[in-house]
Short mmCIF file of C-alpha atoms and ligand atoms in Angstrom, two decimals:
data_model
loop_
_atom_site.label_atom_id
_atom_site.label_comp_id
_atom_site.label_asym_id
_atom_site.label_seq_id
_atom_site.Cartn_x
_atom_site.Cartn_y
_atom_site.Cartn_z
CA MET A 1 0.13 0.01 -0.12
CA LYS A 2 1.30 3.30 -1.19
CA GLN A 3 1.31 6.40 1.28
CA LEU A 4 0.10 9.72 -0.31
CA ALA A 5 0.15 13.30 1.18
CA VAL A 6 -2.25 15.87 0.01
CA PHE A 7 -1.14 19.38 0.14
CA ALA A 8 -4.35 21.73 0.03
CA SER A 9 -4.66 25.73 0.80
CA GLY A 10 -8.70 25.89 0.23
CA SER A 11 -11.73 24.38 -0.30
CA GLY A 12 -10.09 20.84 -0.66
CA SER A 13 -12.72 19.15 -2.86
CA ASN A 14 -9.85 17.19 -4.75
CA ALA A 15 -8.35 16.00 -1.36
CA GLU A 16 -11.52 14.53 -0.40
CA HIS A 17 -12.35 13.07 -3.78
CA LEU A 18 -8.54 11.26 -3.67
CA ALA A 19 -8.91 10.11 -0.12
CA VAL A 20 -12.34 8.53 -1.17
CA THR A 21 -11.28 7.10 -4.09
CA PHE A 22 -8.04 5.50 -2.81
CA ALA A 23 -10.39 3.85 0.11
CA GLN A 24 -12.25 1.96 -1.91
CA GLY A 25 -9.00 0.02 -3.45
CA ASP A 26 -5.63 -1.25 -2.01
CA ILE A 27 -3.20 0.69 -3.90
CA ALA A 28 -2.84 3.75 -2.15
CA ARG A 29 -4.27 5.75 0.60
CA VAL A 30 -4.28 9.23 1.59
CA ALA A 31 -1.88 9.09 4.86
CA ALA A 32 -2.18 12.67 5.83
CA ILE A 33 -3.45 16.36 4.34
CA TYR A 34 -1.10 18.93 4.73
CA CYS A 35 -2.36 22.55 5.15
CA ASN A 36 -0.98 25.85 5.07
CA ASN A 37 -4.18 27.89 6.00
CA PRO A 38 -5.71 27.48 9.41
CA LYS A 39 -9.01 28.65 7.81
CA ALA A 40 -9.04 26.14 4.99
CA TYR A 41 -12.19 24.15 4.48
CA VAL A 42 -10.14 21.06 3.88
CA ILE A 43 -9.41 20.94 7.34
CA GLU A 44 -12.99 20.34 8.06
CA ARG A 45 -13.01 17.86 5.46
CA ALA A 46 -9.99 15.80 7.18
CA ALA A 47 -11.63 15.61 10.09
CA LYS A 48 -14.88 14.09 8.63
CA LEU A 49 -12.56 11.70 6.65
CA ASN A 50 -10.54 11.08 9.80
CA ILE A 51 -7.16 12.00 7.81
CA PRO A 52 -4.54 13.13 9.85
CA LEU A 53 -3.72 16.86 9.18
CA VAL A 54 -0.59 18.84 9.46
CA LEU A 55 -0.89 22.46 9.66
CA PHE A 56 2.28 24.94 8.90
CA ASN A 57 2.90 28.22 8.45
CA ARG A 58 5.24 30.04 5.85
CA ASP A 59 8.37 29.70 8.17
CA GLU A 60 7.85 26.10 8.68
CA PHE A 61 7.57 25.47 5.01
CA VAL A 62 10.08 27.29 3.51
CA HIS A 63 12.79 25.87 5.87
CA ALA A 64 10.93 22.53 4.93
CA GLU A 65 13.13 20.56 7.78
CA SER A 66 9.87 19.49 9.98
CA LEU A 67 8.07 18.94 7.13
CA VAL A 68 10.24 16.48 5.67
CA ARG A 69 10.84 14.63 8.90
CA ASP A 70 7.03 14.24 9.08
CA LEU A 71 6.92 13.05 5.32
CA HIS A 72 9.17 10.37 5.84
CA ASP A 73 8.10 9.30 9.52
CA ARG A 74 4.83 8.71 7.45
CA GLN A 75 6.73 6.71 5.00
CA ILE A 76 5.29 9.07 2.03
CA ASP A 77 5.69 7.93 -1.58
CA LEU A 78 4.06 10.51 -3.27
CA ILE A 79 3.20 14.44 -2.91
CA VAL A 80 0.12 15.16 -4.63
CA LEU A 81 -0.61 19.18 -4.46
CA ALA A 82 -4.26 19.29 -5.02
CA GLY A 83 -5.35 22.96 -5.01
CA PHE A 84 -2.60 24.09 -2.97
CA LEU A 85 -0.92 27.71 -3.17
CA TRP A 86 2.67 28.37 -2.14
CA LEU A 87 5.81 27.49 -4.29
CA VAL A 88 7.40 24.46 -3.28
CA PRO A 89 10.53 25.00 -1.61
CA GLU A 90 13.87 23.65 -2.76
CA PRO A 91 14.31 21.72 0.13
CA LEU A 92 11.04 19.69 -0.44
CA THR A 93 11.62 19.43 -4.35
CA ARG A 94 15.22 17.70 -3.25
CA ALA A 95 13.72 15.10 -0.83
CA PHE A 96 11.09 14.27 -3.01
CA ALA A 97 12.49 14.58 -6.39
CA GLY A 98 10.05 13.40 -9.14
CA ARG A 99 7.49 12.78 -6.75
CA ILE A 100 5.81 15.64 -6.40
CA VAL A 101 2.77 15.87 -8.67
CA ASN A 102 0.13 19.02 -8.86
CA ILE A 103 -3.13 19.61 -10.55
CA HIS A 104 -3.45 22.89 -12.59
CA PRO A 105 -6.74 24.28 -13.77
CA ALA A 106 -5.99 25.22 -17.53
CA LEU A 107 -4.09 24.14 -20.46
CA LEU A 108 -0.74 25.04 -19.23
CA PRO A 109 1.71 26.92 -20.51
CA LYS A 110 -1.10 29.35 -20.67
CA PHE A 111 -2.91 31.15 -17.49
CA GLY A 112 0.16 29.46 -15.24
CA GLY A 113 2.53 31.25 -13.35
CA LYS A 114 2.21 33.28 -9.66
CA GLY A 115 -1.19 34.20 -8.64
CA MET A 116 -2.89 31.86 -11.01
CA TYR A 117 -4.65 29.85 -8.77
CA GLY A 118 -8.50 28.48 -8.40
CA MET A 119 -10.85 31.17 -9.70
CA ALA A 120 -8.38 33.74 -10.62
CA VAL A 121 -7.48 31.04 -13.69
CA HIS A 122 -10.94 31.04 -14.45
CA GLN A 123 -11.66 34.49 -14.86
CA ALA A 124 -8.26 35.03 -16.68
CA VAL A 125 -9.22 32.42 -19.13
CA LEU A 126 -12.65 34.14 -19.82
CA ALA A 127 -11.49 37.40 -19.81
CA ALA A 128 -8.83 36.31 -22.93
CA GLY A 129 -11.94 34.97 -24.57
CA GLU A 130 -10.56 31.40 -24.96
CA THR A 131 -13.25 28.88 -26.22
CA GLU A 132 -11.44 25.89 -24.57
CA SER A 133 -9.57 25.28 -21.19
CA GLY A 134 -9.21 22.18 -19.53
CA ILE A 135 -6.83 20.62 -16.65
CA THR A 136 -2.80 19.85 -16.72
CA ILE A 137 -0.96 17.41 -14.32
CA HIS A 138 2.62 17.96 -13.92
CA LEU A 139 5.71 17.04 -12.15
CA ILE A 140 6.77 19.78 -9.77
CA ASP A 141 10.03 21.48 -9.86
CA GLU A 142 11.53 24.94 -8.69
CA VAL A 143 9.81 27.02 -10.93
CA TYR A 144 5.82 27.35 -10.89
CA ASP A 145 3.69 25.47 -13.01
CA ARG A 146 6.92 24.34 -15.42
CA GLY A 147 7.56 20.95 -14.67
CA LYS A 148 7.08 17.99 -17.21
CA ILE A 149 3.70 17.44 -18.24
CA LEU A 150 2.12 14.16 -17.70
CA LEU A 151 -1.66 14.94 -18.88
CA GLN A 152 -3.73 17.78 -20.42
CA VAL A 153 -7.29 17.19 -21.12
CA SER A 154 -9.65 20.17 -22.58
CA CYS A 155 -13.08 21.42 -22.21
CA PRO A 156 -15.29 24.02 -23.55
CA VAL A 157 -15.76 27.20 -22.74
CA LEU A 158 -19.45 28.15 -23.42
CA PRO A 159 -20.44 31.80 -24.27
CA ASP A 160 -22.42 32.16 -21.19
CA ASP A 161 -19.78 30.56 -18.83
CA THR A 162 -18.96 32.49 -15.52
CA PRO A 163 -15.86 31.66 -13.84
CA GLU A 164 -18.09 29.49 -11.46
CA THR A 165 -19.57 27.68 -14.15
CA LEU A 166 -16.08 27.12 -15.76
CA ALA A 167 -14.81 25.90 -12.58
CA ASP A 168 -17.38 23.62 -12.05
CA ARG A 169 -16.76 21.84 -15.31
CA VAL A 170 -12.94 21.56 -14.86
CA HIS A 171 -13.46 20.54 -11.25
CA GLN A 172 -15.16 17.23 -12.80
CA LEU A 173 -12.41 16.79 -15.25
CA GLU A 174 -10.01 17.01 -12.30
CA TYR A 175 -11.92 14.31 -10.25
CA GLN A 176 -12.40 12.17 -13.20
CA HIS A 177 -8.17 12.13 -14.13
CA TYR A 178 -5.96 13.27 -10.97
CA PRO A 179 -6.64 9.50 -9.36
CA GLY A 180 -5.66 7.66 -12.83
CA VAL A 181 -2.41 9.54 -13.39
CA ILE A 182 -1.81 9.38 -9.40
CA GLU A 183 -1.89 5.66 -9.86
CA GLN A 184 0.57 5.25 -12.95
CA MET A 185 3.27 7.09 -11.06
CA LEU A 186 2.76 4.67 -8.58
CA GLY A 187 3.12 2.04 -10.52
C1 GAR B 1 -8.32 22.87 -8.12
O1 GAR B 1 -9.25 23.06 -9.93
C2 GAR B 1 -7.03 23.15 -8.62
O2 GAR B 1 -6.52 22.74 -9.77
C3 GAR B 1 -6.72 24.52 -8.26
O3 GAR B 1 -7.42 25.08 -7.11
C4 GAR B 1 -8.78 24.46 -7.32
C5 GAR B 1 -8.71 23.99 -5.99
O4 GAR B 1 -10.26 23.01 -5.67
N1 GAR B 1 -5.53 24.30 -8.42
C6 GAR B 1 -4.63 25.83 -8.83
O5 GAR B 1 -5.04 26.92 -9.50
C7 GAR B 1 -2.93 25.58 -8.63
N2 GAR B 1 -2.39 26.70 -9.32
P1 GAR B 1 -10.10 22.13 -4.23
O6 GAR B 1 -9.67 22.91 -3.41
O7 GAR B 1 -11.98 22.17 -4.44
O8 GAR B 1 -9.68 20.75 -4.88
#
């Protein structure tokens, strides 16, 4: 059984979907949820799912020593970013080289980079008049949204879309495809 660490900063619907999906099989399980935001709804989800929660501040994240120790103590095989806001620092990318995966709610390299998170991405896609958007699942290195792309799936942007309706469509793609890519990485 492989051990997943899911990092989330906000609502955590992907974190919950991953936890529930993997709990149904014997390939992997979400061993802990890591969060940088004490007000994030994902904290309630973790409690409901009975999954350990690790809350950290910016200093603990940037230096990463205690975090890396915690990840090793839990024998984490793969770090899964699911709506995580901060740039992953070098001590963490070094300790888990090639074993950190992210999901981005647009078709990178478009609409990536600093500040491009959650709703801001969908607003930018609509403002640019794009006719399609989608998801990108990629490895994490030291640069925001620039690691090796593992999968991209597109969906239409409809003329009457709001950021919320587009976010819903993109979230469905995320739930549909993220578990499978993670499973492939573990195999
Ligand atoms: C997801 O759409 C995820 O792709 C995005 O944040 C949302 C979090 O939703 N991630 C990024 O924008 C990373 N740059 P969730 O908290 O409900 O899973």
